[in-house]
């Protein structure tokens, strides 16, 4: 998508920046499809994961490989599932989730990531992916959907606020790294 910020065109008696018209026409012509992810989608999924890591200021933190994703998503005992968003046959987004268990509530779904490539973030693709994960949770009879969002990621926070999300400020995220696990 080419963006021309400096040009404007008259539309119905007012001036509209060309880039807004291009976004509108791109969306109007775009064929969007949300579907279950398959093994052959994993290279595009890994590209989206790397794009998210760069956005979250941690590009060197991604160590997962295509082989890891294949084994963990399509091996003998898959541990995650995902949906992809295709725009005109090109993967532009994904939502990765897995089943977790709450000793108080039972089966739950943990949404690990929703990622939409930057050029397509204005077209409600994230919303479509989120709704698909919630539908999957409902089909699994999950008692809740959980996820995390970085406290500085204002666009994501605003996105989730639209769904009357409960932000759990009293809970702290904890983790051990692979190195700590190995040294334990």
PDB file of C-alpha atoms in Angstrom:
ATOM      1  CA  UNK A   1       0.000   0.000   0.000  1.00  0.00           C
ATOM      2  CA  UNK A   2       1.475   3.352  -0.987  1.00  0.00           C
ATOM      3  CA  UNK A   3       0.790   6.274   1.344  1.00  0.00           C
ATOM      4  CA  UNK A   4       0.968   9.879   0.123  1.00  0.00           C
ATOM      5  CA  UNK A   5       0.612  12.101   3.184  1.00  0.00           C
ATOM      6  CA  UNK A   6       1.182  15.410   1.438  1.00  0.00           C
ATOM      7  CA  UNK A   7      -1.545  15.210  -1.203  1.00  0.00           C
ATOM      8  CA  UNK A   8      -5.256  15.871  -0.746  1.00  0.00           C
ATOM      9  CA  UNK A   9      -8.220  15.334  -3.038  1.00  0.00           C
ATOM     10  CA  UNK A  10     -11.607  17.066  -2.974  1.00  0.00           C
ATOM     11  CA  UNK A  11     -14.386  14.694  -1.960  1.00  0.00           C
ATOM     12  CA  UNK A  12     -17.988  15.940  -1.614  1.00  0.00           C
ATOM     13  CA  UNK A  13     -16.955  19.524  -0.961  1.00  0.00           C
ATOM     14  CA  UNK A  14     -14.135  18.733   1.496  1.00  0.00           C
ATOM     15  CA  UNK A  15     -10.551  17.706   1.160  1.00  0.00           C
ATOM     16  CA  UNK A  16      -9.501  14.197   2.159  1.00  0.00           C
ATOM     17  CA  UNK A  17      -5.866  13.092   2.333  1.00  0.00           C
ATOM     18  CA  UNK A  18      -5.078  10.628  -0.452  1.00  0.00           C
ATOM     19  CA  UNK A  19      -3.787   8.033   2.019  1.00  0.00           C
ATOM     20  CA  UNK A  20      -7.229   7.863   3.674  1.00  0.00           C
ATOM     21  CA  UNK A  21      -8.853   7.224   0.326  1.00  0.00           C
ATOM     22  CA  UNK A  22      -6.282   4.536  -0.430  1.00  0.00           C
ATOM     23  CA  UNK A  23      -6.981   2.849   2.924  1.00  0.00           C
ATOM     24  CA  UNK A  24     -10.708   3.001   2.239  1.00  0.00           C
ATOM     25  CA  UNK A  25     -10.389   1.581  -1.263  1.00  0.00           C
ATOM     26  CA  UNK A  26      -7.905  -1.067  -0.091  1.00  0.00           C
ATOM     27  CA  UNK A  27     -10.391  -2.242   2.542  1.00  0.00           C
ATOM     28  CA  UNK A  28     -13.371  -2.018   0.181  1.00  0.00           C
ATOM     29  CA  UNK A  29     -11.615  -4.280  -2.345  1.00  0.00           C
ATOM     30  CA  UNK A  30      -9.936  -6.594   0.140  1.00  0.00           C
ATOM     31  CA  UNK A  31     -11.216 -10.146   0.552  1.00  0.00           C
ATOM     32  CA  UNK A  32     -10.685 -10.980   4.235  1.00  0.00           C
ATOM     33  CA  UNK A  33     -10.827 -14.561   5.461  1.00  0.00           C
ATOM     34  CA  UNK A  34     -10.308 -15.822   9.025  1.00  0.00           C
ATOM     35  CA  UNK A  35      -9.530 -19.518   9.121  1.00  0.00           C
ATOM     36  CA  UNK A  36      -7.886 -22.252  11.156  1.00  0.00           C
ATOM     37  CA  UNK A  37      -4.113 -22.278  10.790  1.00  0.00           C
ATOM     38  CA  UNK A  38      -2.241 -25.094   9.063  1.00  0.00           C
ATOM     39  CA  UNK A  39       1.371 -26.287   9.056  1.00  0.00           C
ATOM     40  CA  UNK A  40       2.076 -24.563   5.738  1.00  0.00           C
ATOM     41  CA  UNK A  41       1.120 -21.229   7.375  1.00  0.00           C
ATOM     42  CA  UNK A  42       3.943 -21.413   9.905  1.00  0.00           C
ATOM     43  CA  UNK A  43       6.578 -19.428   7.956  1.00  0.00           C
ATOM     44  CA  UNK A  44       4.137 -16.495   7.745  1.00  0.00           C
ATOM     45  CA  UNK A  45       3.216 -16.966  11.415  1.00  0.00           C
ATOM     46  CA  UNK A  46       6.884 -16.852  12.423  1.00  0.00           C
ATOM     47  CA  UNK A  47       7.266 -13.654  10.391  1.00  0.00           C
ATOM     48  CA  UNK A  48       4.356 -12.112  12.314  1.00  0.00           C
ATOM     49  CA  UNK A  49       5.875 -13.237  15.624  1.00  0.00           C
ATOM     50  CA  UNK A  50       9.137 -11.506  14.678  1.00  0.00           C
ATOM     51  CA  UNK A  51       7.228  -8.368  13.677  1.00  0.00           C
ATOM     52  CA  UNK A  52       5.499  -8.323  17.083  1.00  0.00           C
ATOM     53  CA  UNK A  53       8.810  -8.821  18.889  1.00  0.00           C
ATOM     54  CA  UNK A  54      10.265  -5.816  17.072  1.00  0.00           C
ATOM     55  CA  UNK A  55       7.191  -3.732  17.988  1.00  0.00           C
ATOM     56  CA  UNK A  56       7.534  -4.813  21.628  1.00  0.00           C
ATOM     57  CA  UNK A  57      11.188  -3.727  21.583  1.00  0.00           C
ATOM     58  CA  UNK A  58      12.515  -7.278  21.938  1.00  0.00           C
ATOM     59  CA  UNK A  59      13.503  -8.473  18.453  1.00  0.00           C
ATOM     60  CA  UNK A  60      16.318 -10.691  19.773  1.00  0.00           C
ATOM     61  CA  UNK A  61      14.030 -12.551  22.191  1.00  0.00           C
ATOM     62  CA  UNK A  62      12.428 -14.744  19.509  1.00  0.00           C
ATOM     63  CA  UNK A  63      14.163 -18.124  19.588  1.00  0.00           C
ATOM     64  CA  UNK A  64      11.293 -20.301  18.355  1.00  0.00           C
ATOM     65  CA  UNK A  65      11.891 -21.945  14.972  1.00  0.00           C
ATOM     66  CA  UNK A  66       9.655 -23.339  12.264  1.00  0.00           C
ATOM     67  CA  UNK A  67      10.611 -26.798  13.531  1.00  0.00           C
ATOM     68  CA  UNK A  68       9.508 -25.859  17.073  1.00  0.00           C
ATOM     69  CA  UNK A  69       6.207 -24.525  15.776  1.00  0.00           C
ATOM     70  CA  UNK A  70       5.642 -27.640  13.658  1.00  0.00           C
ATOM     71  CA  UNK A  71       6.321 -29.997  16.565  1.00  0.00           C
ATOM     72  CA  UNK A  72       4.394 -27.974  19.145  1.00  0.00           C
ATOM     73  CA  UNK A  73       1.433 -27.209  16.897  1.00  0.00           C
ATOM     74  CA  UNK A  74       1.197 -30.298  14.716  1.00  0.00           C
ATOM     75  CA  UNK A  75       3.238 -33.005  16.445  1.00  0.00           C
ATOM     76  CA  UNK A  76       1.992 -36.051  18.301  1.00  0.00           C
ATOM     77  CA  UNK A  77       0.608 -33.906  21.150  1.00  0.00           C
ATOM     78  CA  UNK A  78      -0.153 -30.393  19.847  1.00  0.00           C
ATOM     79  CA  UNK A  79      -0.038 -27.741  22.562  1.00  0.00           C
ATOM     80  CA  UNK A  80      -1.320 -24.708  20.689  1.00  0.00           C
ATOM     81  CA  UNK A  81      -3.862 -23.773  18.027  1.00  0.00           C
ATOM     82  CA  UNK A  82      -4.119 -20.707  15.848  1.00  0.00           C
ATOM     83  CA  UNK A  83      -6.204 -18.790  13.379  1.00  0.00           C
ATOM     84  CA  UNK A  84      -4.866 -16.767  10.490  1.00  0.00           C
ATOM     85  CA  UNK A  85      -6.288 -13.727   8.751  1.00  0.00           C
ATOM     86  CA  UNK A  86      -5.843 -13.683   4.998  1.00  0.00           C
ATOM     87  CA  UNK A  87      -6.285 -10.551   2.926  1.00  0.00           C
ATOM     88  CA  UNK A  88      -6.528 -11.457  -0.737  1.00  0.00           C
ATOM     89  CA  UNK A  89      -4.827 -14.780  -0.002  1.00  0.00           C
ATOM     90  CA  UNK A  90      -1.891 -13.280   1.953  1.00  0.00           C
ATOM     91  CA  UNK A  91      -1.561 -13.957   5.684  1.00  0.00           C
ATOM     92  CA  UNK A  92      -1.681 -10.578   7.430  1.00  0.00           C
ATOM     93  CA  UNK A  93      -2.594 -11.630  10.956  1.00  0.00           C
ATOM     94  CA  UNK A  94      -2.868 -14.476  13.402  1.00  0.00           C
ATOM     95  CA  UNK A  95      -4.172 -15.393  16.840  1.00  0.00           C
ATOM     96  CA  UNK A  96      -2.357 -18.125  18.768  1.00  0.00           C
ATOM     97  CA  UNK A  97      -4.041 -19.754  21.788  1.00  0.00           C
ATOM     98  CA  UNK A  98      -3.941 -22.853  23.940  1.00  0.00           C
ATOM     99  CA  UNK A  99      -5.918 -24.670  26.595  1.00  0.00           C
ATOM    100  CA  UNK A 100      -4.952 -24.082  30.221  1.00  0.00           C
ATOM    101  CA  UNK A 101      -6.543 -25.340  33.379  1.00  0.00           C
ATOM    102  CA  UNK A 102      -7.667 -23.403  36.417  1.00  0.00           C
ATOM    103  CA  UNK A 103      -7.934 -25.332  39.674  1.00  0.00           C
ATOM    104  CA  UNK A 104     -10.911 -23.102  40.523  1.00  0.00           C
ATOM    105  CA  UNK A 105     -12.658 -22.777  37.153  1.00  0.00           C
ATOM    106  CA  UNK A 106     -11.576 -25.753  35.054  1.00  0.00           C
ATOM    107  CA  UNK A 107     -10.852 -25.492  31.329  1.00  0.00           C
ATOM    108  CA  UNK A 108      -9.782 -22.041  30.106  1.00  0.00           C
ATOM    109  CA  UNK A 109      -8.286 -20.624  26.925  1.00  0.00           C
ATOM    110  CA  UNK A 110      -5.114 -18.557  27.038  1.00  0.00           C
ATOM    111  CA  UNK A 111      -4.708 -16.157  24.127  1.00  0.00           C
ATOM    112  CA  UNK A 112      -0.963 -15.877  23.657  1.00  0.00           C
ATOM    113  CA  UNK A 113      -0.945 -13.341  20.827  1.00  0.00           C
ATOM    114  CA  UNK A 114      -3.061 -11.512  18.329  1.00  0.00           C
ATOM    115  CA  UNK A 115      -0.807 -10.068  15.667  1.00  0.00           C
ATOM    116  CA  UNK A 116      -1.835  -8.027  12.642  1.00  0.00           C
ATOM    117  CA  UNK A 117       0.862  -6.722  10.351  1.00  0.00           C
ATOM    118  CA  UNK A 118       1.182  -2.955  10.576  1.00  0.00           C
ATOM    119  CA  UNK A 119      -0.247  -2.104   7.134  1.00  0.00           C
ATOM    120  CA  UNK A 120      -3.521  -3.909   7.956  1.00  0.00           C
ATOM    121  CA  UNK A 121      -4.188  -2.686  11.516  1.00  0.00           C
ATOM    122  CA  UNK A 122      -6.970  -0.292  10.499  1.00  0.00           C
ATOM    123  CA  UNK A 123      -9.355  -2.880   9.097  1.00  0.00           C
ATOM    124  CA  UNK A 124     -10.705  -4.588  12.253  1.00  0.00           C
ATOM    125  CA  UNK A 125      -8.757  -7.755  11.524  1.00  0.00           C
ATOM    126  CA  UNK A 126      -7.675  -7.993  15.161  1.00  0.00           C
ATOM    127  CA  UNK A 127     -11.316  -7.789  16.174  1.00  0.00           C
ATOM    128  CA  UNK A 128     -12.194 -10.618  13.776  1.00  0.00           C
ATOM    129  CA  UNK A 129      -9.370 -12.786  15.133  1.00  0.00           C
ATOM    130  CA  UNK A 130     -10.363 -12.063  18.737  1.00  0.00           C
ATOM    131  CA  UNK A 131     -13.980 -12.990  18.035  1.00  0.00           C
ATOM    132  CA  UNK A 132     -12.826 -16.262  16.439  1.00  0.00           C
ATOM    133  CA  UNK A 133     -10.812 -17.162  19.560  1.00  0.00           C
ATOM    134  CA  UNK A 134     -13.814 -16.380  21.782  1.00  0.00           C
ATOM    135  CA  UNK A 135     -15.997 -18.582  19.545  1.00  0.00           C
ATOM    136  CA  UNK A 136     -13.423 -21.382  19.877  1.00  0.00           C
ATOM    137  CA  UNK A 137     -13.451 -20.948  23.673  1.00  0.00           C
ATOM    138  CA  UNK A 138     -17.220 -21.210  23.646  1.00  0.00           C
ATOM    139  CA  UNK A 139     -17.084 -24.374  21.509  1.00  0.00           C
ATOM    140  CA  UNK A 140     -14.545 -25.864  23.969  1.00  0.00           C
ATOM    141  CA  UNK A 141     -16.847 -24.961  26.904  1.00  0.00           C
ATOM    142  CA  UNK A 142     -14.026 -22.901  28.408  1.00  0.00           C
ATOM    143  CA  UNK A 143     -14.928 -20.990  31.539  1.00  0.00           C
ATOM    144  CA  UNK A 144     -12.782 -17.980  30.670  1.00  0.00           C
ATOM    145  CA  UNK A 145     -10.365 -16.510  28.148  1.00  0.00           C
ATOM    146  CA  UNK A 146      -7.196 -14.956  29.526  1.00  0.00           C
ATOM    147  CA  UNK A 147      -4.321 -12.996  28.034  1.00  0.00           C
ATOM    148  CA  UNK A 148      -1.696 -10.423  28.921  1.00  0.00           C
ATOM    149  CA  UNK A 149      -1.038  -6.989  27.498  1.00  0.00           C
ATOM    150  CA  UNK A 150       2.001  -4.794  28.074  1.00  0.00           C
ATOM    151  CA  UNK A 151       1.160  -1.811  30.264  1.00  0.00           C
ATOM    152  CA  UNK A 152       2.656   0.619  27.720  1.00  0.00           C
ATOM    153  CA  UNK A 153       0.789  -0.828  24.718  1.00  0.00           C
ATOM    154  CA  UNK A 154      -2.006   1.753  24.664  1.00  0.00           C
ATOM    155  CA  UNK A 155      -3.490   0.659  21.312  1.00  0.00           C
ATOM    156  CA  UNK A 156      -3.885  -2.914  22.620  1.00  0.00           C
ATOM    157  CA  UNK A 157      -5.320  -1.724  25.930  1.00  0.00           C
ATOM    158  CA  UNK A 158      -7.892   0.423  24.111  1.00  0.00           C
ATOM    159  CA  UNK A 159      -8.711  -2.532  21.860  1.00  0.00           C
ATOM    160  CA  UNK A 160      -9.447  -4.830  24.809  1.00  0.00           C
ATOM    161  CA  UNK A 161     -11.357  -2.158  26.747  1.00  0.00           C
ATOM    162  CA  UNK A 162     -14.036  -2.324  24.029  1.00  0.00           C
ATOM    163  CA  UNK A 163     -14.912  -5.811  25.290  1.00  0.00           C
ATOM    164  CA  UNK A 164     -15.454  -4.823  28.938  1.00  0.00           C
ATOM    165  CA  UNK A 165     -12.234  -6.660  29.787  1.00  0.00           C
ATOM    166  CA  UNK A 166     -11.309  -7.223  33.425  1.00  0.00           C
ATOM    167  CA  UNK A 167      -7.752  -5.944  33.861  1.00  0.00           C
ATOM    168  CA  UNK A 168      -6.312  -7.948  36.753  1.00  0.00           C
ATOM    169  CA  UNK A 169      -3.973  -5.430  38.377  1.00  0.00           C
ATOM    170  CA  UNK A 170      -3.697  -7.453  41.591  1.00  0.00           C
ATOM    171  CA  UNK A 171      -2.038 -10.379  39.766  1.00  0.00           C
ATOM    172  CA  UNK A 172       1.656 -10.299  38.920  1.00  0.00           C
ATOM    173  CA  UNK A 173       3.098 -12.244  35.999  1.00  0.00           C
ATOM    174  CA  UNK A 174       5.940 -14.533  37.054  1.00  0.00           C
ATOM    175  CA  UNK A 175       8.327 -16.697  35.059  1.00  0.00           C
ATOM    176  CA  UNK A 176      11.495 -18.724  35.077  1.00  0.00           C
ATOM    177  CA  UNK A 177      13.672 -18.544  31.968  1.00  0.00           C
ATOM    178  CA  UNK A 178      15.000 -21.614  30.174  1.00  0.00           C
ATOM    179  CA  UNK A 179      18.390 -20.981  31.812  1.00  0.00           C
ATOM    180  CA  UNK A 180      16.820 -20.809  35.274  1.00  0.00           C
ATOM    181  CA  UNK A 181      14.877 -24.013  34.647  1.00  0.00           C
ATOM    182  CA  UNK A 182      18.071 -25.789  33.601  1.00  0.00           C
ATOM    183  CA  UNK A 183      19.926 -24.541  36.680  1.00  0.00           C
ATOM    184  CA  UNK A 184      17.114 -25.470  39.072  1.00  0.00           C
TER     185      UNK A 184
END
